[in-house]
Tab-separated table of C-alpha atoms in Angstrom:
chain	number	residue	atom	x	y	z
G	1	MET	CA	-0.077	0.011	-0.148
G	2	SER	CA	2.910	2.441	0.770
G	3	ASN	CA	4.326	2.007	-2.708
G	4	THR	CA	0.816	2.121	-4.306
G	5	CYS	CA	0.065	5.408	-2.606
G	6	THR	CA	3.158	7.076	-3.307
G	7	PRO	CA	1.995	10.184	-5.316
G	8	HIS	CA	3.501	10.387	-8.771
G	9	HIS	CA	3.023	13.987	-10.079
G	10	ASP	CA	2.774	13.846	-13.898
G	11	TYR	CA	1.712	17.141	-14.849
G	12	PHE	CA	1.399	16.691	-18.436
G	13	ASN	CA	-0.907	13.830	-18.008
G	14	ALA	CA	-3.009	15.286	-15.362
G	15	LEU	CA	-3.564	18.565	-17.434
G	16	LEU	CA	-4.480	16.275	-20.492
G	17	THR	CA	-7.084	14.282	-18.256
G	18	PHE	CA	-8.604	17.473	-16.969
G	19	GLY	CA	-8.846	18.913	-20.441
G	20	LEU	CA	-10.332	15.674	-21.730
G	21	CYS	CA	-12.955	15.543	-19.060
G	22	CYS	CA	-13.928	19.122	-19.716
G	23	GLY	CA	-14.009	18.486	-23.248
G	24	LEU	CA	-15.875	15.215	-22.889
G	25	ILE	CA	-18.788	17.348	-21.302
G	26	ILE	CA	-18.588	20.058	-23.906
G	27	SER	CA	-18.714	17.404	-26.590
G	28	TYR	CA	-22.048	15.851	-25.336
G	29	LEU	CA	-23.829	19.082	-24.605
G	30	PRO	CA	-24.558	19.584	-28.346
G	31	GLN	CA	-26.108	16.271	-28.512
G	32	HIS	CA	-28.152	16.763	-25.528
G	33	PHE	CA	-29.435	20.146	-26.546
G	34	ARG	CA	-30.331	18.860	-29.883
G	35	ILE	CA	-32.710	16.361	-28.733
G	36	ILE	CA	-34.232	18.633	-26.065
G	37	HIS	CA	-34.498	21.641	-28.622
G	38	ALA	CA	-35.874	19.328	-31.515
G	39	LYS	CA	-38.282	17.596	-28.803
G	40	SER	CA	-37.536	14.547	-30.826
G	41	SER	CA	-34.848	11.685	-30.755
G	42	GLU	CA	-35.805	10.302	-34.236
G	43	GLY	CA	-32.712	9.059	-36.261
G	44	PHE	CA	-31.097	7.077	-33.187
G	45	SER	CA	-30.768	3.261	-33.378
G	46	PRO	CA	-31.963	1.802	-30.007
G	47	VAL	CA	-29.454	-1.080	-30.464
G	48	PHE	CA	-26.707	1.474	-30.873
G	49	LEU	CA	-27.628	3.144	-27.745
G	50	LEU	CA	-27.660	-0.173	-25.948
G	51	LEU	CA	-24.423	-1.322	-27.181
G	52	GLY	CA	-22.924	2.298	-26.273
G	53	THR	CA	-24.282	2.083	-22.769
G	54	THR	CA	-23.131	-1.383	-22.043
G	55	SER	CA	-19.641	-0.761	-23.616
G	56	ALA	CA	-19.277	2.347	-21.649
G	57	GLY	CA	-20.445	0.824	-18.401
G	58	SER	CA	-18.071	-2.285	-18.971
G	59	ALA	CA	-15.050	0.346	-19.443
G	60	MET	CA	-15.960	2.117	-16.143
G	61	PHE	CA	-16.118	-0.971	-14.148
G	62	ASN	CA	-12.959	-2.097	-15.783
G	63	MET	CA	-11.256	0.979	-14.507
G	64	ILE	CA	-12.605	0.836	-11.039
G	65	THR	CA	-11.560	-2.846	-10.681
G	66	LEU	CA	-7.953	-2.103	-11.777
G	67	GLN	CA	-7.560	1.026	-10.009
G	68	THR	CA	-9.295	0.163	-6.588
G	69	PRO	CA	-5.948	0.138	-4.627
G	70	ILE	CA	-5.288	3.472	-6.068
G	71	VAL	CA	-8.777	4.647	-5.082
G	72	LYS	CA	-8.293	3.584	-1.707
G	73	CYS	CA	-5.114	5.763	-1.366
G	74	CYS	CA	-7.529	8.597	-1.021
G	75	ARG	CA	-7.670	7.935	2.585
G	76	VAL	CA	-4.030	8.660	3.139
G	77	VAL	CA	-3.216	11.349	0.467
G	78	SER	CA	-4.206	15.071	-0.099
G	79	PHE	CA	-7.393	16.013	-1.960
G	80	GLY	CA	-5.310	17.153	-4.995
G	81	SER	CA	-3.252	14.024	-4.945
G	82	CYS	CA	-6.432	11.841	-4.736
G	83	MET	CA	-8.119	13.716	-7.802
G	84	GLU	CA	-4.810	13.146	-9.854
G	85	MET	CA	-4.506	9.616	-8.953
G	86	THR	CA	-8.198	8.664	-9.683
G	87	ALA	CA	-8.651	10.985	-12.822
G	88	GLY	CA	-8.811	7.881	-15.008
G	89	VAL	CA	-11.869	6.597	-13.032
G	90	ILE	CA	-13.566	10.033	-13.163
G	91	GLN	CA	-12.818	10.443	-16.930
G	92	VAL	CA	-14.399	6.946	-17.887
G	93	GLY	CA	-17.176	7.548	-15.417
G	94	LEU	CA	-18.015	10.752	-17.253
G	95	GLN	CA	-17.981	8.910	-20.514
G	96	TRP	CA	-20.680	6.471	-19.256
G	97	ILE	CA	-22.702	9.308	-17.583
G	98	CYS	CA	-22.954	11.588	-20.720
G	99	PHE	CA	-23.828	8.549	-23.023
G	100	THR	CA	-26.296	7.073	-20.645
G	101	PHE	CA	-28.025	10.571	-20.569
G	102	VAL	CA	-28.235	10.372	-24.299
G	103	PHE	CA	-30.244	7.026	-23.930
G	104	VAL	CA	-32.487	8.633	-21.270
G	105	LEU	CA	-33.164	11.548	-23.553
G	106	TYR	CA	-34.101	9.138	-26.369
G	107	MET	CA	-36.631	7.336	-24.448
G	108	ILE	CA	-38.063	10.628	-23.131
G	109	TYR	CA	-38.337	12.391	-26.405
G	110	TYR	CA	-39.131	9.401	-28.503
G	111	PRO	CA	-41.557	10.680	-31.190
G	112	GLU	CA	-45.221	10.159	-30.211
G	113	HIS	CA	-46.318	9.555	-33.942
G	114	LEU	CA	-43.587	6.664	-34.142
G	115	LYS	CA	-44.664	4.897	-30.745
G	116	TYR	CA	-47.976	3.348	-32.134
G	117	LEU	CA	-49.007	1.830	-35.241
G	118	ASP	CA	-51.735	3.800	-37.339
G	119	SER	CA	-54.904	1.609	-37.235
G	120	SER	CA	-56.220	3.954	-40.059
G	121	SER	CA	-53.528	2.532	-42.481
G	122	GLU	CA	-55.010	-0.376	-44.494
G	123	GLU	CA	-51.571	-2.155	-44.338
G	124	ASN	CA	-51.512	-1.816	-40.431
G	125	GLU	CA	-55.050	-2.678	-40.141
G	126	ALA	CA	-54.620	-5.797	-41.951
G	127	LEU	CA	-51.928	-6.970	-39.253
G	128	LEU	CA	-53.827	-6.071	-36.311
G	129	ARG	CA	-56.440	-8.418	-34.611
G	130	PRO	CA	-60.087	-6.995	-34.623
G	131	SER	CA	-59.791	-6.337	-30.896
G	132	GLN	CA	-56.751	-4.252	-31.287
G	133	THR	CA	-57.894	-1.869	-33.917
G	134	LYS	CA	-59.625	0.108	-31.124
G	135	ASP	CA	-56.439	-0.045	-28.790
G	136	ARG	CA	-53.199	1.694	-29.340
G	137	VAL	CA	-50.667	-0.882	-30.298
G	138	LYS	CA	-46.914	-0.312	-29.956
G	139	SER	CA	-44.602	-0.153	-32.973
G	140	ALA	CA	-41.985	-2.609	-33.537
G	141	GLU	CA	-39.190	0.103	-32.794
G	142	TRP	CA	-40.742	1.471	-29.707
G	143	ARG	CA	-41.044	-2.144	-28.293
G	144	ILE	CA	-37.314	-2.524	-29.049
G	145	SER	CA	-36.480	0.595	-27.295
G	146	ILE	CA	-38.284	-0.595	-24.016
G	147	VAL	CA	-36.535	-3.974	-24.006
G	148	VAL	CA	-33.149	-2.484	-24.572
G	149	ALA	CA	-33.650	-0.055	-21.896
G	150	TRP	CA	-34.570	-2.718	-19.426
G	151	ILE	CA	-31.363	-4.802	-20.795
G	152	ALA	CA	-29.172	-1.739	-20.041
G	153	ALA	CA	-30.474	-1.287	-16.642
G	154	ILE	CA	-30.149	-5.149	-15.648
G	155	HIS	CA	-26.553	-5.021	-17.296
G	156	PHE	CA	-25.379	-2.192	-15.032
G	157	ALA	CA	-26.893	-3.689	-11.927
G	158	PHE	CA	-25.133	-7.060	-12.696
G	159	LEU	CA	-21.692	-5.409	-13.341
G	160	ALA	CA	-21.896	-3.097	-10.067
G	161	PHE	CA	-23.013	-6.106	-7.991
G	162	THR	CA	-20.316	-8.325	-9.241
G	163	THR	CA	-17.603	-5.834	-9.115
G	164	ILE	CA	-18.350	-4.924	-5.567
G	165	PHE	CA	-18.712	-8.579	-4.445
G	166	LEU	CA	-15.079	-9.425	-5.911
G	167	LEU	CA	-13.623	-6.447	-4.527
G	168	SER	CA	-15.024	-6.955	-0.997
G	169	THR	CA	-14.484	-10.706	-0.565
G	170	THR	CA	-11.170	-11.256	-2.520
G	171	PRO	CA	-8.171	-11.110	-0.428
G	172	GLN	CA	-5.423	-8.690	-1.162
G	173	SER	CA	-2.338	-10.319	-3.009
G	174	PRO	CA	1.069	-9.915	-1.558
G	175	TYR	CA	3.531	-7.326	-3.092
G	176	ASP	CA	0.681	-4.972	-4.290
G	177	THR	CA	-0.279	-7.249	-7.038
G	178	ILE	CA	-3.817	-7.668	-8.457
G	179	ALA	CA	-5.499	-11.015	-7.370
G	180	PRO	CA	-6.070	-13.592	-10.253
G	181	ALA	CA	-9.841	-13.303	-9.739
G	182	ILE	CA	-9.918	-9.512	-9.906
G	183	SER	CA	-7.443	-9.492	-12.886
G	184	ALA	CA	-9.649	-12.164	-14.710
G	185	TRP	CA	-12.812	-10.071	-14.135
G	186	ALA	CA	-11.136	-6.880	-15.269
G	187	THR	CA	-9.986	-8.474	-18.396
G	188	PHE	CA	-13.486	-9.640	-18.994
G	189	LEU	CA	-14.820	-6.174	-18.681
G	190	GLY	CA	-12.076	-4.573	-21.056
G	191	VAL	CA	-12.585	-7.277	-23.776
G	192	SER	CA	-16.451	-7.286	-23.622
G	193	SER	CA	-16.394	-3.555	-23.714
G	194	ALA	CA	-14.111	-3.496	-26.654
G	195	MET	CA	-16.254	-6.104	-28.501
G	196	LEU	CA	-19.399	-4.082	-27.701
G	197	ALA	CA	-17.750	-0.938	-28.973
G	198	THR	CA	-16.382	-2.677	-32.170
G	199	VAL	CA	-20.111	-3.692	-33.028
G	200	GLN	CA	-21.735	-0.534	-31.345
G	201	TYR	CA	-21.668	1.655	-34.389
G	202	ALA	CA	-22.851	-0.790	-36.894
G	203	PRO	CA	-26.486	-0.677	-36.067
G	204	GLN	CA	-26.216	3.266	-36.289
G	205	LEU	CA	-24.331	3.089	-39.478
G	206	LEU	CA	-27.088	0.913	-40.861
G	207	HIS	CA	-29.903	2.935	-39.331
G	208	THR	CA	-28.523	6.244	-40.756
G	209	TYR	CA	-27.640	4.700	-44.338
G	210	ARG	CA	-31.162	3.393	-44.621
G	211	ALA	CA	-32.938	6.552	-43.520
G	212	LYS	CA	-30.522	8.784	-45.374
G	213	LEU	CA	-31.210	11.435	-43.047
G	214	VAL	CA	-29.049	13.004	-40.093
G	215	GLY	CA	-32.139	12.877	-37.725
G	216	ALA	CA	-31.371	14.111	-34.209
G	217	LEU	CA	-27.585	12.978	-34.598
G	218	SER	CA	-25.455	15.911	-33.665
G	219	ILE	CA	-22.636	16.701	-36.022
G	220	PRO	CA	-20.837	19.062	-33.878
G	221	MET	CA	-20.594	16.352	-31.110
G	222	MET	CA	-18.876	13.779	-33.454
G	223	MET	CA	-16.543	16.641	-34.830
G	224	ILE	CA	-15.352	17.044	-31.207
G	225	GLN	CA	-15.184	13.600	-30.105
G	226	THR	CA	-13.564	11.872	-33.239
G	227	PRO	CA	-10.380	13.527	-32.600
G	228	GLY	CA	-10.910	13.521	-28.882
G	229	GLY	CA	-10.979	9.772	-28.900
G	230	VAL	CA	-7.261	9.699	-29.916
G	231	LEU	CA	-6.261	12.072	-26.986
G	232	MET	CA	-8.443	9.818	-24.706
G	233	VAL	CA	-6.658	6.625	-25.623
G	234	THR	CA	-3.311	8.448	-25.024
G	235	SER	CA	-4.415	9.722	-21.696
G	236	ILE	CA	-5.800	6.264	-20.476
G	237	ALA	CA	-2.563	4.439	-21.749
G	238	LEU	CA	-0.296	6.794	-19.777
G	239	ARG	CA	-2.079	6.029	-16.593
G	240	PRO	CA	-0.471	3.680	-13.950
G	241	GLY	CA	-2.340	0.475	-13.497
G	242	THR	CA	-3.869	0.172	-16.687
G	243	ASN	CA	-3.443	-2.182	-19.849
G	244	TRP	CA	-4.441	-2.312	-23.545
G	245	THR	CA	-8.083	-3.479	-22.475
G	246	SER	CA	-8.551	-0.161	-20.824
G	247	TRP	CA	-8.028	2.082	-23.979
G	248	ILE	CA	-8.778	-0.309	-26.957
G	249	THR	CA	-12.630	0.361	-26.538
G	250	PHE	CA	-12.058	4.081	-27.231
G	251	ALA	CA	-9.587	3.416	-30.092
G	252	VAL	CA	-12.138	1.390	-31.918
G	253	ALA	CA	-15.153	3.707	-31.228
G	254	ALA	CA	-13.072	6.820	-32.503
G	255	VAL	CA	-12.605	5.010	-35.887
G	256	LEU	CA	-16.277	3.872	-36.346
G	257	GLN	CA	-17.556	7.255	-34.995
G	258	GLY	CA	-15.485	8.971	-37.686
G	259	CYS	CA	-17.217	6.762	-40.318
G	260	LEU	CA	-20.650	7.965	-39.027
G	261	LEU	CA	-19.425	11.581	-39.232
G	262	PHE	CA	-18.590	11.168	-42.745
G	263	MET	CA	-21.937	9.494	-43.525
G	264	CYS	CA	-23.805	12.435	-41.586
G	265	ILE	CA	-21.880	15.207	-43.444
G	266	THR	CA	-22.794	13.398	-46.772
G	267	TRP	CA	-26.463	13.218	-45.883
G	268	LYS	CA	-26.471	16.763	-44.854
G	269	VAL	CA	-25.351	18.066	-48.366
G	270	ARG	CA	-27.958	15.761	-49.863
G	271	GLN	CA	-30.569	17.324	-47.710
G	272	ARG	CA	-29.708	20.742	-48.903
G	273	LYS	CA	-29.959	19.595	-52.485
G	274	LEU	CA	-33.396	18.194	-51.875
G	275	HIS	CA	-34.427	21.167	-49.834
G	276	ILE	CA	-35.410	18.937	-46.792
G	277	ASP	CA	-34.434	19.191	-43.005
G	278	ASP	CA	-32.672	16.524	-40.820
G	279	PHE	CA	-35.866	14.656	-40.256
G	280	GLY	CA	-37.152	14.799	-44.094
G	281	ASN	CA	-39.613	17.676	-43.785
G	282	PRO	CA	-39.627	19.953	-46.817
G	283	LEU	CA	-38.042	23.489	-46.382
G	284	SER	CA	-40.177	26.398	-47.383
G	285	THR	CA	-38.152	28.170	-50.310
G	286	GLU	CA	-40.675	30.677	-51.186
G	287	PRO	CA	-39.884	34.264	-50.151
G	288	THR	CA	-42.285	36.066	-47.985
G	289	THR	CA	-42.629	39.670	-47.383
G	290	PRO	CA	-43.788	40.778	-44.095
G	291	ILE	CA	-47.021	42.780	-43.962
G	292	VAL	CA	-45.250	45.690	-42.182
G	293	VAL	CA	-42.647	46.054	-44.991
G	294	GLN	CA	-45.545	45.882	-47.367
G	295	THR	CA	-47.344	48.812	-45.556
G	296	SER	CA	-44.135	50.929	-45.181
G	297	LEU	CA	-43.437	50.402	-48.884
G	298	ALA	CA	-46.892	51.346	-50.083
G	299	ALA	CA	-46.824	54.633	-47.862
G	300	THR	CA	-43.457	55.445	-49.275
G	301	LEU	CA	-44.551	55.063	-53.047
G	302	GLU	CA	-47.752	57.305	-52.320
G	303	GLU	CA	-45.670	60.050	-50.638
G	304	ALA	CA	-43.352	59.956	-53.671
G	305	GLY	CA	-46.133	60.634	-55.971
G	306	PHE	CA	-46.075	57.254	-57.891
G	307	GLY	CA	-49.795	57.058	-57.636
G	308	GLU	CA	-51.957	54.564	-55.956
G	309	SER	CA	-50.358	52.184	-53.759
G	310	PRO	CA	-49.588	48.434	-54.801
G	311	VAL	CA	-52.192	47.486	-52.242
G	312	GLU	CA	-54.976	49.565	-53.563
G	313	VAL	CA	-54.046	48.489	-57.131
G	314	ALA	CA	-54.144	44.883	-56.263
G	315	GLU	CA	-57.688	45.347	-54.420
G	316	GLN	CA	-58.815	47.061	-57.620
G	317	THR	CA	-57.587	44.498	-59.950
G	318	SER	CA	-59.198	41.815	-57.923
G	319	LEU	CA	-62.389	43.846	-57.715
G	320	LEU	CA	-62.543	44.346	-61.596
G	321	THR	CA	-61.879	40.594	-62.203
G	322	ARG	CA	-64.898	39.753	-60.047
G	323	THR	CA	-67.119	42.283	-61.907
G	324	THR	CA	-66.173	41.564	-65.344
G	325	SER	CA	-66.625	38.023	-64.861
G	326	LEU	CA	-70.368	38.376	-64.197
G	327	PRO	CA	-72.878	38.884	-67.037
G	328	GLY	CA	-74.322	42.479	-67.546
G	329	LYS	CA	-72.666	45.600	-66.561
G	330	LYS	CA	-74.928	46.936	-63.790
G	331	GLY	CA	-76.040	43.573	-62.468
G	332	GLY	CA	-72.257	42.522	-62.490
G	333	GLU	CA	-71.129	45.864	-60.872
G	334	LYS	CA	-73.746	45.314	-58.092
G	335	ARG	CA	-72.871	41.874	-57.442
G	336	GLY	CA	-69.147	42.603	-57.671
G	337	TRP	CA	-69.488	45.184	-54.880
G	338	SER	CA	-71.760	43.092	-52.619
G	339	ALA	CA	-69.438	40.150	-53.121
G	340	TRP	CA	-66.458	42.346	-52.095
G	341	PHE	CA	-67.969	43.548	-48.895
G	342	GLY	CA	-69.070	40.069	-48.276
G	343	ARG	CA	-65.740	38.538	-48.170
């Protein structure tokens, strides 16, 4: 314990880790804000969020398991030394918190029109039983979202219970080495986290490719996190008590996130050419002139002596059109005025 708790001041690594923690929070803020502002999480794959949450959770408990002896040193070192020594745990924990919050926002702001099947559609009405047509039936994707949310919660509870049980019951090995059982559990967490991260972006890449829309995905977040992943790998690899299983997760995630970023930029350019927004809704391209501007322009033209204002000309043109379209001059004139005041 004495050797383990000896502070090793690495100011470069401490500064790098602190910057990454701040950058991690800042990078996720655009994604959190985008979902809340749009009040929609359309565009996310629920399987992608499940894999990301479980991968980040496994990486967090991997770091906790490996650095538990260092965390215990906080009882005998200063607060500053404790923060410096446990910065790796804080960094990976923030990653899990920020990504899990995206999952929570996804469930809260899931679009209402996508939660249930439309019984008025002939195709959906044929798939429903007669007793279901009067009730609201959950869509397939919404049912999957509910299932994966429960899986993510159970996965976190299982990892937390197992980690606490092993750390509290496994005797400490001599010479400050990690016990075989704890080392095996940490390796399992690191490898499973890496495997989940490897396939994490596959469902989202497929979902975004099929939709050909950016949806609620935040391009600024990915532009910050993709190069930030390289710095995070460097920071974790330089920390004492870690091995390749601790940083391989973030290396794989950074590469796949770069692919998703490139795809979203491609779809963004395509959306502008098609004049649609990120959710496929058409954009209004017709220029509109405010009423205040029209009134001000008409008054300016009248004062300058250009005759009748455009508004009066338009009204007279409309009136003459309605009058001349009716048979007979007098009858048409009368009907035209009465029709005008009856609008």
